[in-house]
Coordinates of C-alpha atoms and ligand atoms in Angstrom, one line a residue:
M129 CA 66.7 20.8 112.1
K130 CA 64.1 23.3 114.7
K131 CA 61.3 22.6 115.3
I132 CA 58.6 24.7 116.7
V133 CA 55.1 23.6 117.7
I134 CA 51.8 25.6 117.3
S135 CA 49.2 24.9 118.9
T136 CA 45.7 26.0 118.2
K137 CA 42.5 24.5 120.4
D138 CA 41.1 22.3 117.5
N139 CA 45.5 21.9 115.5
S140 CA 48.6 21.7 116.3
Y141 CA 51.6 21.4 113.6
D142 CA 54.8 21.9 113.9
V143 CA 57.1 24.9 112.1
L144 CA 60.2 22.6 110.5
I145 CA 62.8 25.0 110.9
G146 CA 66.7 24.9 108.7
K147 CA 69.6 24.8 105.7
G148 CA 68.6 22.0 103.4
I149 CA 64.7 20.6 105.0
I150 CA 63.6 20.2 102.3
K151 CA 64.9 17.1 101.1
K152 CA 63.3 15.4 104.4
L153 CA 59.6 16.7 102.5
S154 CA 58.2 13.3 101.9
K155 CA 60.0 11.5 104.7
E156 CA 58.3 14.3 107.0
L157 CA 55.1 14.0 105.7
N158 CA 55.1 10.1 106.2
K159 CA 56.2 10.5 108.8
R160 CA 52.5 12.9 110.2
K161 CA 50.5 9.8 107.9
L162 CA 49.2 13.1 105.5
P163 CA 47.7 12.1 102.5
S164 CA 49.7 11.0 99.6
S165 CA 47.5 12.6 97.1
L166 CA 49.0 15.6 96.1
F167 CA 48.0 18.6 95.3
V168 CA 50.7 21.0 94.6
I169 CA 51.1 25.1 93.6
I170 CA 53.6 26.6 93.3
D171 CA 55.2 30.2 93.1
K172 CA 56.0 30.2 89.0
N173 CA 59.6 31.8 89.8
V174 CA 60.6 29.1 92.4
K175 CA 59.8 26.9 89.5
H176 CA 62.3 28.4 87.1
K177 CA 64.9 28.7 89.8
Y178 CA 64.7 25.3 91.0
S179 CA 63.6 23.9 87.8
D180 CA 64.6 20.0 89.2
L181 CA 62.3 20.7 92.9
L182 CA 59.3 18.1 93.1
I183 CA 61.8 15.6 90.9
E184 CA 64.7 15.9 93.4
L185 CA 61.8 15.4 96.6
G186 CA 60.5 13.0 95.5
V187 CA 57.1 13.8 95.3
K188 CA 54.4 12.6 93.2
T189 CA 51.5 14.4 92.7
K190 CA 48.6 14.5 90.8
S191 CA 49.1 17.3 89.1
T192 CA 50.8 21.2 89.5
F193 CA 50.2 25.0 89.5
V194 CA 51.5 27.0 89.1
L195 CA 51.3 30.5 89.7
T196 CA 52.0 34.8 89.0
A197 CA 52.8 35.3 92.5
N198 CA 51.3 39.5 92.6
E199 CA 49.0 40.5 93.9
K200 CA 46.9 41.5 91.1
N201 CA 46.5 37.7 90.4
K202 CA 46.4 37.1 94.2
T203 CA 41.7 37.6 92.7
Y204 CA 38.9 35.3 92.4
E205 CA 40.2 34.8 89.4
T206 CA 42.8 32.9 90.2
L207 CA 41.0 31.0 92.3
Q208 CA 38.7 29.5 90.4
R209 CA 41.6 28.3 88.0
I210 CA 43.1 26.7 91.1
H211 CA 39.7 25.2 92.2
K212 CA 39.0 23.7 88.6
R213 CA 42.3 22.4 88.3
M214 CA 41.6 20.8 91.6
I215 CA 39.0 18.9 90.2
E216 CA 40.3 18.0 87.7
A217 CA 42.2 16.2 89.2
K218 CA 40.3 14.1 91.3
L219 CA 41.4 15.3 94.4
V220 CA 39.0 14.3 97.3
R221 CA 38.9 15.0 101.4
N222 CA 41.9 13.3 101.8
S223 CA 43.8 14.9 100.3
L224 CA 46.5 17.5 100.6
V225 CA 48.3 20.8 99.1
I226 CA 51.1 21.6 99.1
A227 CA 51.7 25.4 98.6
I228 CA 56.0 26.3 97.9
G229 CA 56.9 29.8 97.4
G230 CA 56.0 33.0 98.9
G231 CA 53.2 35.0 100.9
I232 CA 50.5 34.9 97.9
T233 CA 51.4 31.9 96.8
G234 CA 50.5 31.1 100.3
D235 CA 47.5 32.6 100.7
V236 CA 45.7 31.9 98.0
G237 CA 47.3 28.2 97.8
G238 CA 46.0 27.8 101.6
F239 CA 41.8 29.4 100.8
A240 CA 42.3 27.3 97.6
A241 CA 42.4 24.7 100.8
S242 CA 40.5 25.3 102.5
T243 CA 37.3 25.8 100.4
Y244 CA 37.6 23.3 98.5
M245 CA 35.0 20.1 99.6
R246 CA 35.1 22.0 102.8
G247 CA 38.8 22.2 103.8
I248 CA 41.2 19.8 102.7
K249 CA 44.7 19.8 104.3
Y250 CA 48.2 21.6 103.3
V251 CA 51.7 22.4 103.7
Q252 CA 53.3 25.5 103.9
I253 CA 56.4 26.0 102.4
P254 CA 57.1 29.4 101.8
T255 CA 60.4 30.7 99.2
T256 CA 60.3 34.0 100.8
L257 CA 62.2 35.5 103.9
L258 CA 59.1 37.6 104.4
A259 CA 56.4 34.4 104.0
A260 CA 58.9 32.6 106.8
V261 CA 59.2 34.4 109.0
D262 CA 55.3 35.6 109.4
S263 CA 52.2 34.5 106.3
S264 CA 53.5 30.5 106.2
V265 CA 52.3 30.1 110.1
G266 CA 48.7 31.5 111.5
G267 CA 46.1 30.1 109.4
K268 CA 45.2 33.5 108.1
T269 CA 44.2 32.2 103.8
G270 CA 42.9 35.2 101.4
I271 CA 42.9 36.8 98.1
N272 CA 42.1 40.2 98.1
F273 CA 38.9 42.0 96.6
N274 CA 37.6 45.3 95.2
N275 CA 41.0 47.4 96.1
T276 CA 40.3 45.6 99.2
K277 CA 44.2 43.0 100.6
N278 CA 42.7 40.4 101.9
I279 CA 39.3 41.3 102.3
I280 CA 38.0 37.3 101.5
G281 CA 39.5 34.9 102.9
S282 CA 39.6 32.5 106.6
F283 CA 41.1 30.7 108.8
H284 CA 42.5 27.4 108.4
Q285 CA 46.1 26.5 109.3
P286 CA 48.0 24.3 108.2
A287 CA 49.2 20.0 108.3
L288 CA 53.1 21.1 108.4
V289 CA 55.5 24.3 107.7
M290 CA 59.1 23.4 106.5
I291 CA 61.3 26.8 105.8
D292 CA 64.4 25.5 104.2
T293 CA 66.5 28.9 104.9
N294 CA 68.9 27.8 101.4
F295 CA 65.0 29.3 98.5
F296 CA 66.0 32.9 99.4
N297 CA 70.0 32.7 98.5
T298 CA 67.8 33.8 95.0
L299 CA 65.9 36.0 96.2
P300 CA 66.3 39.2 94.9
K301 CA 67.8 41.5 97.1
E302 CA 64.0 43.8 97.1
E303 CA 62.3 40.6 98.3
I304 CA 64.8 40.3 100.9
I305 CA 64.1 43.9 102.4
C306 CA 60.5 42.8 102.4
G307 CA 60.9 40.4 104.9
T308 CA 63.2 42.4 106.6
G309 CA 59.6 44.9 106.9
E310 CA 58.1 42.6 108.6
L311 CA 61.1 41.1 111.5
T312 CA 61.3 44.8 111.8
K313 CA 57.5 44.4 112.7
Y314 CA 58.4 42.3 115.7
A315 CA 61.3 44.2 116.5
F316 CA 58.5 47.2 118.6
T317 CA 56.1 44.0 119.1
T318 CA 58.0 41.3 120.8
S319 CA 60.9 42.6 123.2
K320 CA 63.3 44.1 123.9
V321 CA 65.6 41.9 123.7
F322 CA 64.5 40.8 120.2
S323 CA 64.3 44.5 119.2
N324 CA 68.6 44.5 120.7
Y325 CA 69.1 41.5 118.1
F326 CA 67.1 43.0 115.2
I327 CA 69.0 45.9 115.5
K328 CA 72.6 44.8 116.3
N329 CA 72.1 42.5 113.2
L330 CA 70.3 44.6 110.0
S331 CA 73.0 44.2 107.6
Q332 CA 74.0 40.1 109.1
I333 CA 70.0 40.0 108.5
I334 CA 70.1 41.7 105.0
S335 CA 73.3 40.5 104.5
L336 CA 72.0 36.3 105.2
N337 CA 74.3 34.9 107.4
T338 CA 72.8 31.6 108.3
T339 CA 73.0 32.1 112.1
V340 CA 71.4 35.5 111.9
I341 CA 68.3 34.4 109.9
S342 CA 67.5 31.5 111.8
K343 CA 67.7 32.4 114.5
V344 CA 65.4 35.7 113.2
I345 CA 62.7 33.4 111.8
Y346 CA 62.9 31.1 115.3
E347 CA 62.1 33.7 117.4
S348 CA 59.8 35.2 114.7
I349 CA 57.6 32.4 115.1
K350 CA 57.7 31.3 118.2
Y351 CA 56.4 34.3 118.9
K352 CA 53.7 34.9 116.5
G353 CA 52.8 30.9 117.6
D354 CA 52.7 32.0 121.0
V355 CA 50.3 34.7 119.7
V356 CA 48.2 32.7 117.6
A357 CA 47.3 29.8 120.3
N358 CA 45.5 32.3 122.2
D359 CA 44.0 34.5 120.0
E360 CA 44.3 31.5 116.6
K361 CA 40.9 34.6 115.1
E362 CA 42.1 37.6 115.9
T363 CA 39.5 38.9 118.7
G364 CA 42.6 40.9 120.6
L365 CA 46.1 40.0 121.0
R366 CA 46.5 38.6 117.9
K367 CA 46.0 42.4 116.7
V368 CA 48.6 43.4 118.1
L369 CA 50.4 41.6 114.2
N370 CA 49.1 44.5 112.6
F371 CA 50.6 47.1 113.9
G372 CA 51.7 49.6 111.3
H373 CA 49.9 47.2 108.3
T374 CA 46.6 49.6 108.4
F375 CA 48.5 52.0 107.3
A376 CA 50.7 49.3 105.0
H377 CA 47.5 48.4 103.4
A378 CA 46.3 51.3 102.9
I379 CA 49.8 52.6 101.1
E380 CA 49.4 48.7 98.5
V381 CA 46.5 50.1 97.5
E382 CA 46.9 54.0 97.0
Q383 CA 50.3 53.4 95.7
N384 CA 48.7 50.4 92.6
H385 CA 50.8 47.7 94.5
K386 CA 53.8 49.5 92.5
I387 CA 55.4 49.2 96.4
K388 CA 55.6 46.0 97.6
H389 CA 53.3 44.3 101.2
G390 CA 56.5 44.0 103.0
Q391 CA 58.2 47.6 101.7
A392 CA 54.7 48.7 102.5
V393 CA 55.4 47.3 106.2
V394 CA 58.3 49.6 107.1
A395 CA 56.2 53.1 106.0
G396 CA 53.6 52.0 107.9
I397 CA 55.1 51.3 110.8
A398 CA 57.3 55.0 110.6
C399 CA 52.8 56.5 110.6
A400 CA 52.0 54.5 113.9
L401 CA 55.2 55.9 115.5
H402 CA 53.8 59.3 114.4
L403 CA 50.4 58.8 115.3
S404 CA 51.4 57.7 118.5
N405 CA 53.5 60.5 119.7
K406 CA 50.6 62.2 118.0
V407 CA 47.9 60.4 120.7
G408 CA 50.4 60.9 123.3
L409 CA 51.2 57.4 123.9
L410 CA 54.8 57.6 122.9
E411 CA 56.9 60.0 124.0
Y412 CA 59.0 62.2 121.4
E413 CA 62.6 61.2 122.6
Q414 CA 61.4 57.6 121.9
L415 CA 59.4 58.6 118.7
H416 CA 62.6 59.9 117.6
S417 CA 65.1 56.9 118.8
F418 CA 62.8 53.9 117.4
L419 CA 62.4 56.4 114.5
N420 CA 66.3 55.4 114.4
I421 CA 65.1 51.4 113.6
V422 CA 63.3 51.9 110.3
K423 CA 65.7 54.8 108.5
P424 CA 68.4 52.5 107.5
L425 CA 65.9 50.8 105.6
K426 CA 64.3 53.7 104.5
R427 CA 66.6 53.8 100.8
Y428 CA 65.3 50.6 100.1
V429 CA 61.5 51.7 100.2
N430 CA 59.7 54.3 98.1
V431 CA 56.7 56.2 98.6
S432 CA 55.7 57.5 94.6
N433 CA 53.5 61.3 95.4
Y434 CA 50.3 59.8 97.7
N435 CA 47.4 61.4 97.8
R436 CA 46.3 61.2 101.5
N437 CA 43.3 62.1 101.3
K438 CA 43.0 58.5 99.4
L439 CA 45.0 57.0 101.7
F440 CA 42.5 58.0 104.2
S441 CA 39.6 56.3 102.6
V442 CA 41.3 52.9 101.6
M443 CA 41.9 52.7 105.8
E444 CA 38.0 53.1 105.8
R445 CA 37.8 50.3 104.2
D446 CA 40.2 47.8 106.4
K447 CA 38.4 44.7 107.6
K448 CA 40.1 45.4 111.4
N449 CA 37.2 48.2 111.3
D450 CA 34.8 48.0 113.9
D451 CA 31.4 50.3 113.3
G452 CA 32.6 52.7 111.0
E453 CA 35.9 53.8 113.3
I454 CA 38.8 52.8 112.1
K455 CA 40.8 51.1 114.6
F456 CA 44.8 50.6 115.4
V457 CA 47.6 49.3 116.6
L458 CA 50.6 51.7 118.5
I459 CA 52.9 51.5 121.4
K460 CA 54.1 52.9 124.4
D461 CA 56.7 50.9 124.5
V462 CA 58.3 47.9 122.8
G463 CA 57.2 44.5 123.2
E464 CA 54.0 47.4 125.4
T465 CA 51.3 47.2 122.1
V466 CA 47.8 48.8 122.9
I467 CA 45.2 47.6 119.7
D468 CA 41.9 49.1 118.8
Y469 CA 42.6 52.8 119.4
Q470 CA 39.7 55.0 117.7
V471 CA 41.8 58.7 116.6
S472 CA 40.4 61.3 114.8
K473 CA 41.1 62.0 110.9
K474 CA 43.3 65.4 111.2
D475 CA 45.7 62.9 113.7
V476 CA 45.8 59.9 110.8
L477 CA 46.5 62.4 108.4
H478 CA 49.1 64.2 110.0
S479 CA 51.1 60.8 110.4
I480 CA 50.9 59.6 107.0
D481 CA 52.7 63.1 106.1
K482 CA 54.6 62.6 108.8
G483 CA 55.6 58.5 108.3
L484 CA 55.4 59.3 104.7
S485 CA 58.3 62.6 104.3
Y486 CA 60.8 59.8 104.5
F487 CA 59.8 57.7 101.7
V488 CA 59.1 59.7 99.2
K489 CA 62.3 60.5 96.8
Ligands
NAD103 N1 48.4 35.1 106.0 C1 49.2 35.9 106.6 O1 49.2 36.1 107.9 C2 50.9 37.0 106.2 C3 50.7 38.2 107.3 C4 51.6 39.0 106.0 C5 51.9 38.6 104.7 N2 51.0 38.2 103.8 C6 50.6 38.4 101.8 O2 51.5 38.0 102.0 C7 51.7 38.5 100.3 C8 53.8 38.9 100.5 O3 54.3 37.8 100.4 P1 55.6 38.1 99.8 O4 56.6 38.9 100.2 O5 56.5 36.0 100.3 O6 55.2 38.0 98.2 P2 55.7 37.1 97.3 O7 54.4 35.8 97.7 O8 54.7 37.8 96.4 O9 56.7 36.7 96.4 C9 58.0 38.3 96.4 C10 58.0 38.1 95.4 O10 59.5 37.0 96.1 C11 59.6 35.6 94.0 N3 60.0 34.5 94.5 C12 59.6 33.6 95.6 N4 60.2 32.0 96.4 C13 61.6 33.1 95.5 C14 62.5 32.2 95.4 N5 63.5 31.8 96.5 N6 64.0 33.4 94.7 C15 63.2 33.9 94.2 N7 62.1 34.2 94.1 C16 60.9 34.3 94.4 C17 58.0 35.5 93.4 O11 57.6 35.1 92.3 C18 57.3 37.3 94.1 O12 57.7 38.0 92.9 C19 51.2 39.8 100.7 O13 49.9 39.3 99.3 C20 50.6 39.5 102.4 O14 49.2 40.6 101.8 C21 50.4 37.0 104.1

């Protein structure tokens, strides 16, 4: 089992990574003297595929909330239902929420924990590749509202994250691609060493080779942990993690969530690369060499006929904007990003058309 410690100003917690480690859940909770009054929020598909999971883990929960994970359910209504159940279960300040599922379960579960009684502790048990390499760490929690992704939320760090790679064996291929989408982001933002490893091992990632998967999770979380430790509330450096995401969130909304987040990230990165070239940050030859990192995934990502003006107007509502200006994370080279870059609408529209051209079939 590997361990990474994430340290923020007020908090420090462990991320444990390994095959079959979930069996040690009770032991790890006890070791950290985490509350024994538990409330579990579990993804419906995970509950279905691992029906005896909670019994096997010996977890005595005061109540279990089963969440149907999709973007349309990442809402106030779901949050209210969870809070109601928490009150019925008589959770107190010293209770613990355990979120078992993908990014949606983690985001909503974390937000429910962060808002119940002004914030109680929670543990993340990511069961998708995307949640393992990204959303389970860093403390961003939230819901969608008013057709805007993650617009209501909080920063609330988990008390523990346990990544058991065995969970990925039941993931549909589409979900493995989504995780690979977020890994593509790290392939551009971290280092040439990670980038080369990602390019070389792409097919091993998609086929869930144990060694490769463990390594990419470890490296991603290590990198994200360092970024979060330096800028927990995203005032500067952490914005790097949004590479491709301003486009991606708009694509998700414009496509009415028919495209999944991780797939939209792949398309969003292609747009961000074209935009970086259009504004002169990225040479033409480098653009094409970078697009070769994204293109192997294009057969897994479909964008239906899109309305670029609608896409642009969704971007104008992005929470990363400032004074009505859309701010982009652009790239000069692997590991050399530029944050808060403002560009003309004309250049954004150009990049949308160029970037999405690989994914419209
Ligand atoms: N908080 C953050 O920092 C952060 C970062 C990146 C993404 N996100 C958010 O994460 C969400 C996407 O997360 P996701 O891709 O994990 O989606 P998800 O939570 O919807 O899970 C994807 C699908 O996989 C199913 N599933 C989960 N685990 C499974 C398993 N082990 N076996 C079989 N099926 C399983 C789910 O039921 C669901 O249908 C988005 O809402 C995005 O905004 C948050």
